[in-house]
Short mmCIF file of C-alpha atoms in Angstrom, two decimals:
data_model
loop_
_atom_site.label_atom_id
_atom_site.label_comp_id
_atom_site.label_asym_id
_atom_site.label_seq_id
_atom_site.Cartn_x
_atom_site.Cartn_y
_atom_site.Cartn_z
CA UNK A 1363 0.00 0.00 0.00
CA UNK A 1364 0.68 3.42 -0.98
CA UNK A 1365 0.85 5.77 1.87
CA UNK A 1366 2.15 8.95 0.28
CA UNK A 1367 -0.94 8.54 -1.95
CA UNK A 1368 -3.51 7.24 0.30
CA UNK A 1369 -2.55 11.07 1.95
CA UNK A 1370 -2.92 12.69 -1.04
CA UNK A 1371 -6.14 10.93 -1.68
CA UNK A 1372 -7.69 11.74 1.70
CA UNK A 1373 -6.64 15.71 1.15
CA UNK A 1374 -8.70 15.43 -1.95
CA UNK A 1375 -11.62 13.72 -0.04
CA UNK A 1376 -11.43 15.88 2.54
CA UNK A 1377 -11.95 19.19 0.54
CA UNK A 1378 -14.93 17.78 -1.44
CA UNK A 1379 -18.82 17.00 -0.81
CA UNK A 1380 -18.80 14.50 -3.28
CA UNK A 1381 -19.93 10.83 -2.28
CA UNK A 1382 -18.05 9.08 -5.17
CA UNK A 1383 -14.95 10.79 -4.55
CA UNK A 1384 -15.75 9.72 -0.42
CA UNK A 1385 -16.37 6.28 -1.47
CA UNK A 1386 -13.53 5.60 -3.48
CA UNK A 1387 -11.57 6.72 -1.02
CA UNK A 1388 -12.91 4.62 1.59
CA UNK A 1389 -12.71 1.54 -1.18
CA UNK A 1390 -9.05 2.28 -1.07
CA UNK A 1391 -9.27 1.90 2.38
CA UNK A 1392 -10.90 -1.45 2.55
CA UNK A 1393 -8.14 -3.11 0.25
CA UNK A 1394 -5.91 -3.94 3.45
CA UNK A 1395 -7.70 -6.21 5.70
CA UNK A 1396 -5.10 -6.53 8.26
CA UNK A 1397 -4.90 -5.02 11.55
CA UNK A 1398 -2.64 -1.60 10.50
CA UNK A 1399 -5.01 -1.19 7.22
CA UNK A 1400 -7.98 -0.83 9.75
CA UNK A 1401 -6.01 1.04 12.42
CA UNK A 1402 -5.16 3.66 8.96
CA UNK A 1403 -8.56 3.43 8.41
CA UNK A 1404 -9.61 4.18 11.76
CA UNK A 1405 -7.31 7.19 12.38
CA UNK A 1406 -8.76 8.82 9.08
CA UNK A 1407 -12.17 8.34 10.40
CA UNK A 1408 -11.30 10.20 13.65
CA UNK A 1409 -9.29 12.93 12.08
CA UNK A 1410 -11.48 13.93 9.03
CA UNK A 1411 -13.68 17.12 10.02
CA UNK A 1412 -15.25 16.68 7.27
CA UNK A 1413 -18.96 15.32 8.36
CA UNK A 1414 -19.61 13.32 4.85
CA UNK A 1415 -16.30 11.99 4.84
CA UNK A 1416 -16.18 10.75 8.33
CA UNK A 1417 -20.13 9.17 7.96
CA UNK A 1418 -18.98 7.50 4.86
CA UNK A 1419 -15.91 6.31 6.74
CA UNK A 1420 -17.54 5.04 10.10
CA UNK A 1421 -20.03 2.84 8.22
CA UNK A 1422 -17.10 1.71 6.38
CA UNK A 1423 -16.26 -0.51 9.19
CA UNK A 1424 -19.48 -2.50 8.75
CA UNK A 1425 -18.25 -3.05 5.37
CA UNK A 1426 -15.32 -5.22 6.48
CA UNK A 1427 -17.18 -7.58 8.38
CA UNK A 1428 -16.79 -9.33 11.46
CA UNK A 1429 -13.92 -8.11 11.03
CA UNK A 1430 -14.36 -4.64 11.33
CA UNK A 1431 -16.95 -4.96 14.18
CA UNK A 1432 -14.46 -6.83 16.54
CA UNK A 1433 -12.08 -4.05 15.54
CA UNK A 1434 -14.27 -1.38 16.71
CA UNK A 1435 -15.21 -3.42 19.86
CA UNK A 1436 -11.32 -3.80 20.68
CA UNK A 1437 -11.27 0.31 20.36
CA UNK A 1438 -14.95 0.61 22.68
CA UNK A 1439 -12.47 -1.16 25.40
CA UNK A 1440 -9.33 1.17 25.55
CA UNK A 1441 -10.02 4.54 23.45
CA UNK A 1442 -10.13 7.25 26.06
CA UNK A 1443 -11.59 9.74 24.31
CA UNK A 1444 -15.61 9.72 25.07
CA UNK A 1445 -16.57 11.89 21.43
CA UNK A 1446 -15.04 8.79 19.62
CA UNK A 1447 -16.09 6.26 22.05
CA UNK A 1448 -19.45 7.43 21.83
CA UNK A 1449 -18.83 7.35 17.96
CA UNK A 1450 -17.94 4.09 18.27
CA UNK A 1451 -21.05 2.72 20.34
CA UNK A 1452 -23.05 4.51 17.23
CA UNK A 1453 -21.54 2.12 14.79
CA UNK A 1454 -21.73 -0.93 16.76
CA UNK A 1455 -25.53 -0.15 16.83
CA UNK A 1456 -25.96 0.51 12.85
CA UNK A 1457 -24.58 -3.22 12.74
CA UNK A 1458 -28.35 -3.71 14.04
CA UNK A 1459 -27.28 -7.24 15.68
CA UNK A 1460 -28.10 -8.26 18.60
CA UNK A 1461 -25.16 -9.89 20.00
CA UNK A 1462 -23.16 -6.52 20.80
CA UNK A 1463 -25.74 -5.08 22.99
CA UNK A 1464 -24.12 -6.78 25.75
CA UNK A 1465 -20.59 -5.10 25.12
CA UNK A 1466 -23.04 -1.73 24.61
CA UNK A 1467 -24.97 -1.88 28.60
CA UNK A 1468 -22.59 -1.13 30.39
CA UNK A 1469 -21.83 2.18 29.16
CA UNK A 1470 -25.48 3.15 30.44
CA UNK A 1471 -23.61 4.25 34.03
CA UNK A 1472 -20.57 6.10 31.65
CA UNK A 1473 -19.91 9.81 33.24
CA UNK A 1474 -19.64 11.67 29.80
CA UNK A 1475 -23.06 12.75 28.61
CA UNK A 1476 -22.53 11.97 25.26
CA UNK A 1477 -21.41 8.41 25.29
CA UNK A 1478 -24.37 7.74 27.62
CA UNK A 1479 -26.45 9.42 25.05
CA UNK A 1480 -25.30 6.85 22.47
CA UNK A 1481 -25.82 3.78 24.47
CA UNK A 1482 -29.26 4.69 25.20
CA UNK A 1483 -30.29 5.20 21.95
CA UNK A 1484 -28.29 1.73 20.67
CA UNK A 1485 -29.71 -0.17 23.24
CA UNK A 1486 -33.40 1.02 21.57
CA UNK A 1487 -31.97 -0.04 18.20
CA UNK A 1488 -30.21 -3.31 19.87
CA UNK A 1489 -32.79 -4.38 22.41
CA UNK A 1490 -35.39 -6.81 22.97
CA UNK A 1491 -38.26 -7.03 25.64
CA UNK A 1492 -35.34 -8.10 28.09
CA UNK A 1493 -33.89 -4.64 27.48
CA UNK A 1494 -36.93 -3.00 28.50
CA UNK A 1495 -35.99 -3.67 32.53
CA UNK A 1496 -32.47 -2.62 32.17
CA UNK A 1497 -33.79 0.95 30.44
CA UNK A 1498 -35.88 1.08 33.04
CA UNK A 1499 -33.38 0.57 35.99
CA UNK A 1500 -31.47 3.12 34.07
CA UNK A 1501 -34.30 5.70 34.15
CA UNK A 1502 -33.89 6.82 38.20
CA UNK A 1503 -30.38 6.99 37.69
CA UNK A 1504 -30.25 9.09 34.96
CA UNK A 1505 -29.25 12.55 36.27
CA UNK A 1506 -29.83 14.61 32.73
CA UNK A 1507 -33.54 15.18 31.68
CA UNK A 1508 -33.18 14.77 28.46
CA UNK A 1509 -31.28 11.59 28.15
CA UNK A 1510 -34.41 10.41 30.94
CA UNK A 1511 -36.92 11.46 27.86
CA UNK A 1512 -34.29 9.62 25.53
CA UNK A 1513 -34.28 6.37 27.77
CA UNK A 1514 -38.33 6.21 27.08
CA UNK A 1515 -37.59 6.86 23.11
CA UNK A 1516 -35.78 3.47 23.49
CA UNK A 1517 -38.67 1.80 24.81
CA UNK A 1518 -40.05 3.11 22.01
CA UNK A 1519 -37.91 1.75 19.68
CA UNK A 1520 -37.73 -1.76 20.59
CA UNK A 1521 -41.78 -1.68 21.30
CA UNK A 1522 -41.46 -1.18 17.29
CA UNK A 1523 -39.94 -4.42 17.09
CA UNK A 1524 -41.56 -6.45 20.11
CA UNK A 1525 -45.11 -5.29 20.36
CA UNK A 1526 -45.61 -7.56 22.81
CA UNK A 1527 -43.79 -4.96 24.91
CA UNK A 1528 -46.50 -2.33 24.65
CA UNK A 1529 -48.07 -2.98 28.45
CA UNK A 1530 -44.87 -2.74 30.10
CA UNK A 1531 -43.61 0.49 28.47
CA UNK A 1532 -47.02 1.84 29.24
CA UNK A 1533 -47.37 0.83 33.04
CA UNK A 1534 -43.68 2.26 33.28
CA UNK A 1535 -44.71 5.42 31.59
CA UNK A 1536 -47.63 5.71 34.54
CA UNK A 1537 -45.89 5.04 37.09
CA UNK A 1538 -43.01 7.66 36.51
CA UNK A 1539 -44.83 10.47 34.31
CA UNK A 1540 -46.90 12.00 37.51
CA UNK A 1541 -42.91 12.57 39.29
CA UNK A 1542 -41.19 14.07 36.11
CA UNK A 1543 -40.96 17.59 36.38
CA UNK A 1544 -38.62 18.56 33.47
CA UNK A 1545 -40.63 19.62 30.56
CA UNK A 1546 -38.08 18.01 27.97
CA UNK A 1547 -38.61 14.96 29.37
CA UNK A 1548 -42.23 14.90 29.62
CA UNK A 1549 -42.71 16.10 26.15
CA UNK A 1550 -40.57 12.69 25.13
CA UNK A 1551 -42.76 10.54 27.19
CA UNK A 1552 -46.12 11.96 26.52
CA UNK A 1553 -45.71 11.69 22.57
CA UNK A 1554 -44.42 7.64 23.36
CA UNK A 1555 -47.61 7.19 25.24
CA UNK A 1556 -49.37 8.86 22.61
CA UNK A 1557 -47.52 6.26 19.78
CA UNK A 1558 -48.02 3.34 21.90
CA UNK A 1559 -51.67 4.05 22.88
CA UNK A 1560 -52.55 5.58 19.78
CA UNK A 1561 -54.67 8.26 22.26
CA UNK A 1562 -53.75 11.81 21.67
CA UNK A 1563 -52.73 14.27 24.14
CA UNK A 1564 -52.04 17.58 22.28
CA UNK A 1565 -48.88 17.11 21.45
CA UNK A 1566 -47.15 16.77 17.94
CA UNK A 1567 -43.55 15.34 16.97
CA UNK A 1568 -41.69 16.33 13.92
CA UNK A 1569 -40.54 12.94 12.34
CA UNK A 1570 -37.65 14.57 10.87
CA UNK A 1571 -36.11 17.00 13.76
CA UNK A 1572 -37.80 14.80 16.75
CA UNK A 1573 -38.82 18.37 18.65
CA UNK A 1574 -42.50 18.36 20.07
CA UNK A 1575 -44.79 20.97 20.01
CA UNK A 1576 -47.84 21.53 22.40
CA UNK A 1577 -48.83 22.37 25.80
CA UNK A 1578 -47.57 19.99 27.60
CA UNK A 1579 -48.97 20.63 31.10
CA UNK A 1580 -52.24 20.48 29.58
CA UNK A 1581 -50.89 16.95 28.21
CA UNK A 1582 -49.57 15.99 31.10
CA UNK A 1583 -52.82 16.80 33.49
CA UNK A 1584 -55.08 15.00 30.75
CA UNK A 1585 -52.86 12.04 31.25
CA UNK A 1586 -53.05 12.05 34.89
CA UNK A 1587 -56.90 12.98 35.20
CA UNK A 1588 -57.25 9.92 32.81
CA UNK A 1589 -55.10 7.38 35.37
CA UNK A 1590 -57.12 8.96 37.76
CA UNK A 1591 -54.30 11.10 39.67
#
């Protein structure tokens, strides 16, 4: 392998938008299967500022396998910075398999906000109706409001995939809504109650940005009047 032009070829990558130019690149990149061809490929993914480059390159990983999944689980273990870790955990979850969820949990209780963030939402796009306790143990814990709203989102997700999990999201969604007092976090649970109990409330979610609109103490005392609180 090259390396004076694999530079030159990221430079060009870098200073372009254009996805053939990224993915050639990154099909340069996947030529050397062995250990120092993904650590090259790894360092380019965490240096590149350039947010099309570095998306094309992070999925890249996926591309290479088994492979490139125990790679990026090797890096989850030791890489002490928490932007890429939390990159990292992202990954792991667009491999949408199961089996990594278990090397994914235990970053639930991580200090940094964002790497916490990202194991929340991977555990939605991981999980089963297992995963629904362990998001829920995690809920009390959870110190930031939003990432509390975010741990319910989860639910969400894996209720997409497991309806039979429907009753339990709901009863947990009860059970904590009447104590929440952070508006950000109500507005998250009161449009999953509305999803999974197809009963509105007054609020609205944009499917794109995921920000709700509404009055949400109105939602929230319709909710309660209607549990009989």
């Amino acid at each position: 392998m090259n390396y004076k032009e694999i530079s030159s070829d990221y430079e060009k990558a870098s200073k372009t938008d254009s996805f053939k130019v990224h993915n050639d690149f990154l099909n340069i990149l996947l030529q050397d299967h062995s250990e120092s061809g993904m650590e090259l490929h790894y360092a380019y993914f965490n240096e590149s500022d350039n947010s099309d480059l570095k998306r094309i390159l992070g999925k890249g990983f996926l591309k290479r396998g088994k492979n490139g999944v125990s790679f990026l689980l090797r890096k989850l273990s030791n890489e002490p910075d928490n932007l890429i870790k939390s990159n990292i955990i992202h990954l792991i979850g667009l491999s949408h398999d199961k089996k990594y969820l278990s090397n994914i949990i235990p970053f639930l209780k991580n200090e940094d906000y964002e790497v916490r963030y990202k194991a929340i939402i991977v555990c939605g796009w991981l999980g089963d109706t297992d995963t629904i306790d362990i998001l829920k143990e995690h809920y009390p814990f959870e110190k930031v409001s939003l990432l509390r709203g975010f741990t319910v989102s989860a639910m969400r997700q894996i209720f997409f995939r497991h309806k039979e999990t429907k009753d339990k999201i709901v009863e947990f969604i009860y059970t904590k809504l009447p104590e929440e007092t952070d508006y950000k976090a109500l507005a998250i649970m009161i449009v999953v109650l509305q999803d999974l109990t197809r009963t509105k409330y007054g609020l609205k979610e944009d499917s794109y940005s995921g920000e709700v609109s509404g009055d949400i103490t109105k939602a929230k005392c319709k909710i309660l009047k209607r549990i009989d609180l």
